Tab-separated table of C-alpha atoms and ligand atoms in Angstrom:
chain	number	residue	atom	x	y	z
A	159	MET	CA	27.204	35.421	178.195
A	160	ASP	CA	26.218	32.829	175.627
A	161	ASN	CA	27.883	29.466	175.282
A	162	THR	CA	29.760	29.919	172.008
A	163	CYS	CA	33.500	30.480	171.709
A	164	ASP	CA	34.378	34.130	170.953
A	165	ILE	CA	37.063	32.971	168.498
A	166	CYS	CA	35.768	29.944	166.556
A	167	HIS	CA	32.058	30.105	167.504
A	168	HIS	CA	31.882	26.428	168.415
A	169	THR	CA	29.740	25.570	171.445
A	170	THR	CA	31.587	25.636	174.740
A	171	GLY	CA	30.905	25.588	178.496
A	172	ALA	CA	28.593	28.279	179.871
A	173	ASP	CA	31.321	29.943	181.943
A	174	ARG	CA	33.854	30.163	179.154
A	175	TYR	CA	34.619	32.741	176.472
A	176	LEU	CA	36.997	30.406	174.607
A	177	CYS	CA	36.367	26.733	173.797
A	178	GLU	CA	38.729	23.944	174.842
A	179	ALA	CA	40.308	23.838	171.355
A	180	CYS	CA	41.147	27.551	171.324
A	181	GLU	CA	42.440	27.354	174.909
A	182	TYR	CA	44.627	24.398	173.881
A	183	ARG	CA	45.986	26.358	170.891
A	184	ALA	CA	46.731	29.429	173.046
A	185	ARG	CA	48.535	27.203	175.568
A	186	SER	CA	50.600	25.653	172.744
A	187	TRP	CA	51.603	29.158	171.605
A	188	LEU	CA	52.589	30.164	175.144
A	189	THR	CA	54.571	27.016	175.927
A	190	GLY	CA	56.254	27.220	172.506
A	191	LEU	CA	57.454	30.821	172.976
A	192	PRO	CA	60.800	30.009	174.675
A	193	ARG	CA	61.724	27.807	171.686
A	194	GLN	CA	60.463	30.451	169.243
A	195	ALA	CA	62.660	33.046	170.976
A	196	GLU	CA	65.681	30.744	170.479
A	197	LEU	CA	64.875	30.473	166.776
A	198	LEU	CA	64.529	34.252	166.593
A	199	ARG	CA	67.972	34.724	168.139
A	200	ASP	CA	69.318	32.477	165.371
A	201	CYS	CA	67.667	34.816	162.844
A	202	LEU	CA	69.085	37.976	164.419
A	203	GLU	CA	71.872	38.288	161.881
A	204	PRO	CA	70.371	38.780	158.446
A	205	THR	CA	71.548	36.309	155.843
A	206	VAL	CA	74.646	37.770	154.256
A	207	GLY	CA	76.600	36.448	151.335
A	208	PRO	CA	77.813	37.256	147.877
A	209	ALA	CA	75.341	38.899	145.508
A	210	GLN	CA	73.306	36.289	143.650
A	211	ARG	CA	73.099	36.355	139.869
A	212	GLY	CA	69.602	37.425	138.915
A	213	GLY	CA	68.835	38.809	142.392
A	214	SER	CA	66.782	41.949	142.674
A	215	GLY	CA	69.409	43.694	144.844
A	216	ARG	CA	68.862	45.839	147.893
A	217	ALA	CA	67.283	49.250	148.076
A	218	HIS	CA	69.471	50.119	151.090
A	219	SER	CA	72.786	49.087	152.590
A	220	PRO	CA	72.547	45.860	154.619
A	221	LEU	CA	72.044	46.293	158.378
A	222	PRO	CA	74.086	44.197	160.806
A	223	VAL	CA	70.923	42.901	162.515
A	224	ASP	CA	67.378	42.044	161.501
A	225	LEU	CA	65.324	44.845	163.045
A	226	ARG	CA	62.174	42.733	163.070
A	227	VAL	CA	63.919	40.325	165.470
A	228	LEU	CA	65.064	43.196	167.705
A	229	ASP	CA	61.489	44.474	167.773
A	230	LEU	CA	60.338	41.101	169.088
A	231	LEU	CA	63.157	40.349	171.529
A	232	GLY	CA	63.891	43.856	172.794
A	233	PRO	CA	62.341	45.791	175.667
A	234	GLY	CA	59.181	47.771	175.089
A	235	ARG	CA	55.794	48.890	176.263
A	236	PRO	CA	52.965	46.366	176.711
A	237	VAL	CA	50.684	48.452	174.461
A	238	PRO	CA	51.523	49.957	171.066
A	239	LEU	CA	52.253	53.682	171.144
A	240	ASP	CA	49.721	56.020	169.581
A	241	ASP	CA	50.596	56.077	165.916
A	242	PRO	CA	48.135	58.321	164.036
A	243	HIS	CA	50.419	58.652	160.992
A	244	GLY	CA	51.293	54.976	160.688
A	245	ASP	CA	55.043	55.570	161.133
A	246	GLN	CA	55.578	52.480	163.270
A	247	THR	CA	55.743	49.066	161.719
A	248	ALA	CA	56.762	47.038	164.750
A	249	GLY	CA	54.330	45.590	167.256
A	250	VAL	CA	54.760	44.939	170.952
A	251	PRO	CA	57.874	42.907	171.891
A	252	ILE	CA	57.296	39.376	173.228
A	253	ASN	CA	58.365	40.036	176.806
A	254	ALA	CA	56.426	43.302	177.097
A	255	LEU	CA	53.258	41.677	175.763
A	256	LEU	CA	53.537	38.737	178.177
A	257	THR	CA	54.375	40.971	181.156
A	258	GLY	CA	51.478	43.307	180.405
A	259	TRP	CA	48.973	40.463	180.230
A	260	ALA	CA	50.365	38.701	183.335
A	261	HIS	CA	49.997	41.831	185.461
A	262	TYR	CA	46.553	42.500	184.013
A	263	ILE	CA	45.351	38.975	184.795
A	264	ALA	CA	46.970	39.117	188.271
A	265	THR	CA	44.858	42.145	189.169
A	266	ASP	CA	41.758	40.297	188.016
A	267	VAL	CA	42.271	36.963	189.830
A	268	PRO	CA	39.777	36.771	192.693
A	269	ILE	CA	40.995	36.208	196.238
A	270	VAL	CA	39.184	34.608	199.151
A	271	TYR	CA	39.784	36.149	202.553
A	272	THR	CA	38.273	36.389	206.028
A	273	ASP	CA	37.235	39.873	207.103
A	274	LEU	CA	37.638	41.309	210.629
A	275	GLY	CA	34.300	39.853	211.632
A	276	GLY	CA	35.458	36.374	210.592
A	277	VAL	CA	33.242	36.277	207.481
A	278	LEU	CA	34.611	34.595	204.368
A	279	ARG	CA	34.609	37.045	201.446
A	280	THR	CA	35.860	37.178	197.880
A	281	GLY	CA	37.459	40.161	196.224
A	282	ALA	CA	40.136	41.147	193.744
A	283	TYR	CA	43.757	42.091	194.288
A	284	LEU	CA	43.256	45.174	192.082
A	285	HIS	CA	46.831	46.384	192.533
A	286	ALA	CA	48.555	43.014	192.316
A	287	ALA	CA	51.569	42.253	190.167
A	288	ALA	CA	52.359	38.846	188.731
A	289	VAL	CA	55.605	37.441	190.129
A	290	PRO	CA	56.816	34.362	188.260
A	291	ARG	CA	58.973	32.143	190.446
A	292	SER	CA	61.600	31.634	187.767
A	293	GLY	CA	62.395	35.260	186.918
A	294	THR	CA	61.220	37.746	184.348
A	295	GLY	CA	62.280	36.164	181.066
A	296	ILE	CA	60.087	34.884	178.254
A	297	THR	CA	60.065	31.360	179.755
A	298	ALA	CA	58.937	32.628	183.168
A	299	TRP	CA	56.136	34.816	181.820
A	300	SER	CA	54.846	32.291	179.301
A	301	THR	CA	54.784	29.609	182.035
A	302	TRP	CA	52.907	31.952	184.377
A	303	LEU	CA	50.364	32.792	181.683
A	304	ALA	CA	49.892	29.160	180.604
A	305	ARG	CA	49.131	28.281	184.245
A	306	HIS	CA	46.576	31.082	184.507
A	307	LEU	CA	44.967	30.358	181.131
A	308	PRO	CA	42.131	28.217	182.629
A	309	TYR	CA	41.070	31.349	184.540
A	310	ALA	CA	41.670	33.776	181.663
A	311	VAL	CA	39.334	31.835	179.327
A	312	THR	CA	36.451	32.517	181.727
A	313	ARG	CA	36.983	36.282	181.513
A	314	PRO	CA	35.564	38.715	178.899
A	315	TYR	CA	39.070	39.704	177.725
A	316	ALA	CA	39.917	36.103	176.711
A	317	ALA	CA	39.446	36.705	172.971
A	318	GLU	CA	41.624	39.830	173.026
A	319	PHE	CA	44.388	37.912	174.810
A	320	TYR	CA	44.057	35.079	172.262
A	321	GLU	CA	44.168	37.448	169.267
A	322	GLN	CA	47.246	39.267	170.551
A	323	LEU	CA	49.023	35.919	171.069
A	324	GLN	CA	47.991	34.878	167.556
A	325	HIS	CA	49.303	38.125	166.087
A	326	LEU	CA	52.577	37.636	167.983
A	327	GLN	CA	52.792	34.093	166.625
A	328	ASP	CA	52.273	35.353	163.059
A	329	ARG	CA	55.010	37.970	163.448
A	330	ILE	CA	57.467	35.358	164.754
A	331	GLN	CA	56.646	32.815	162.057
A	332	ARG	CA	57.093	35.363	159.288
A	333	ILE	CA	60.748	35.573	160.390
A	334	THR	CA	61.565	32.023	161.533
A	335	ASP	CA	59.370	30.282	158.951
A	336	ALA	CA	58.868	27.544	161.570
A	337	ARG	CA	55.279	26.465	160.878
A	338	PRO	CA	53.465	23.784	162.909
A	339	GLY	CA	53.696	20.299	161.388
A	340	ARG	CA	50.591	19.140	159.444
A	341	ARG	CA	49.713	15.531	158.625
A	342	HIS	CA	46.942	14.331	156.310
A	343	LYS	CA	44.779	11.625	157.850
A	344	GLN	CA	43.744	8.542	155.918
A	345	ALA	CA	39.986	8.487	156.563
A	346	PRO	CA	37.531	10.910	154.888
A	347	CYS	CA	35.800	13.647	156.891
A	348	PRO	CA	32.583	12.393	158.556
A	349	GLY	CA	31.009	15.816	157.915
A	350	CYS	CA	31.631	16.301	154.169
A	351	GLN	CA	33.316	13.037	153.022
A	352	ALA	CA	36.329	14.963	151.653
A	353	PHE	CA	39.761	13.466	152.241
A	354	ALA	CA	40.781	16.647	154.023
A	355	LEU	CA	41.251	15.719	157.682
A	356	ILE	CA	44.436	17.249	159.050
A	357	GLU	CA	46.299	16.648	162.281
A	358	GLN	CA	48.348	19.714	163.188
A	359	ASP	CA	50.909	20.234	165.968
A	360	GLY	CA	49.576	22.361	168.803
A	361	GLU	CA	45.917	21.580	168.010
A	362	LEU	CA	43.509	19.682	170.264
A	363	HIS	CA	41.457	18.380	167.323
A	364	ILE	CA	41.948	16.751	163.969
A	365	ALA	CA	40.099	19.174	161.690
A	366	CYS	CA	38.712	19.113	158.149
A	367	ASP	CA	40.313	21.650	155.812
A	368	ALA	CA	37.194	21.578	153.608
A	369	CYS	CA	34.305	22.049	156.059
A	370	GLY	CA	35.872	22.757	159.464
A	371	HIS	CA	34.459	19.604	161.098
A	372	ARG	CA	36.637	18.536	164.019
A	373	LEU	CA	37.293	15.322	165.941
A	374	THR	CA	39.387	14.416	168.969
A	375	ALA	CA	42.120	11.812	168.396
A	376	ALA	CA	39.920	9.143	170.053
A	377	GLU	CA	36.892	10.082	167.898
A	378	TYR	CA	39.035	9.927	164.767
A	379	THR	CA	40.349	6.451	165.668
A	380	GLU	CA	36.788	5.192	166.184
A	381	HIS	CA	35.628	6.795	162.916
A	382	ARG	CA	38.601	5.396	160.969
A	383	ASN	CA	37.966	1.889	162.353
A	384	GLN	CA	34.343	2.154	161.190
A	385	VAL	CA	34.859	3.463	157.668
A	386	MET	CA	38.255	2.278	156.504
A	387	PRO	CA	37.588	-1.512	156.244
A	388	ALA	CA	34.646	-0.838	153.863
A	389	LEU	CA	36.648	1.726	151.837
A	390	THR	CA	39.616	-0.628	151.556
A	391	ALA	CA	37.331	-3.479	150.427
A	392	LEU	CA	35.723	-1.192	147.818
A	393	ALA	CA	39.139	-0.131	146.506
A	394	LEU	CA	40.177	-3.793	146.223
A	395	ARG	CA	36.984	-4.666	144.314
A	396	MET	CA	37.707	-1.828	141.866
A	397	ILE	CA	41.207	-3.178	141.232
A	398	THR	CA	40.379	-6.909	141.028
A	399	PRO	CA	38.311	-7.005	137.720
A	400	ARG	CA	41.072	-5.121	135.910
A	401	ARG	CA	43.561	-7.765	136.956
A	402	THR	CA	41.188	-10.547	135.786
A	403	ALA	CA	40.689	-8.831	132.425
A	404	ALA	CA	44.410	-8.398	131.986
A	405	ALA	CA	45.079	-12.090	132.780
B	573	ZN	ZN1	37.126	28.180	169.957
B	574	ZN	ZN1	34.752	18.066	156.096
């Protein structure tokens, strides 16, 4: 195992397959799922209303529910069915995906026990099932998974778990259109000098849209305090002669 993140290829700890930033993002997705499910329920009924002038019309009669939402909120199998002819468009529902991963991780979590001879040993549950304390809903499973994420990121399947959560997130956002908030930062990027540093909800770092450079909030504050006074002074000097000439 090398020490680069399987997702973003930044350097990370030797025992990890995902870096802290990707773990943070995955945790944000998991903890945000209960809210996303609420938004999806609001989108269950397709928008209905009088035909709009200039609209392109429908190729079929309107359905009483949005099937994409049912696909996400309904029951289902934790893995997609074999689909050699590409007939299925839907992916795995939220709850089935979370349940499948929780049980998979539960079987993989090591246990420490004392054998009959009194020797301390480690092993795996192998046949364990995850049992969230608060039930079997989306909130319960996403909480269970968020709590076990620090372990999951040290396992070889971490990137697959991350990518399936990301795919789920994309499917939800295509329906709800609820994108994470993005804010432009004032100071230029220390890596490429572009004014492209972005702070985004659910992200550990402030990252540059131009070159991918990333800073923690504390590093950004220190950087801004170093560069902004000089930049502000330069901007003022550029404005001042024009005012003198105009006077
Ligand atoms: Zn990463
Ligand atoms: Zn940059």
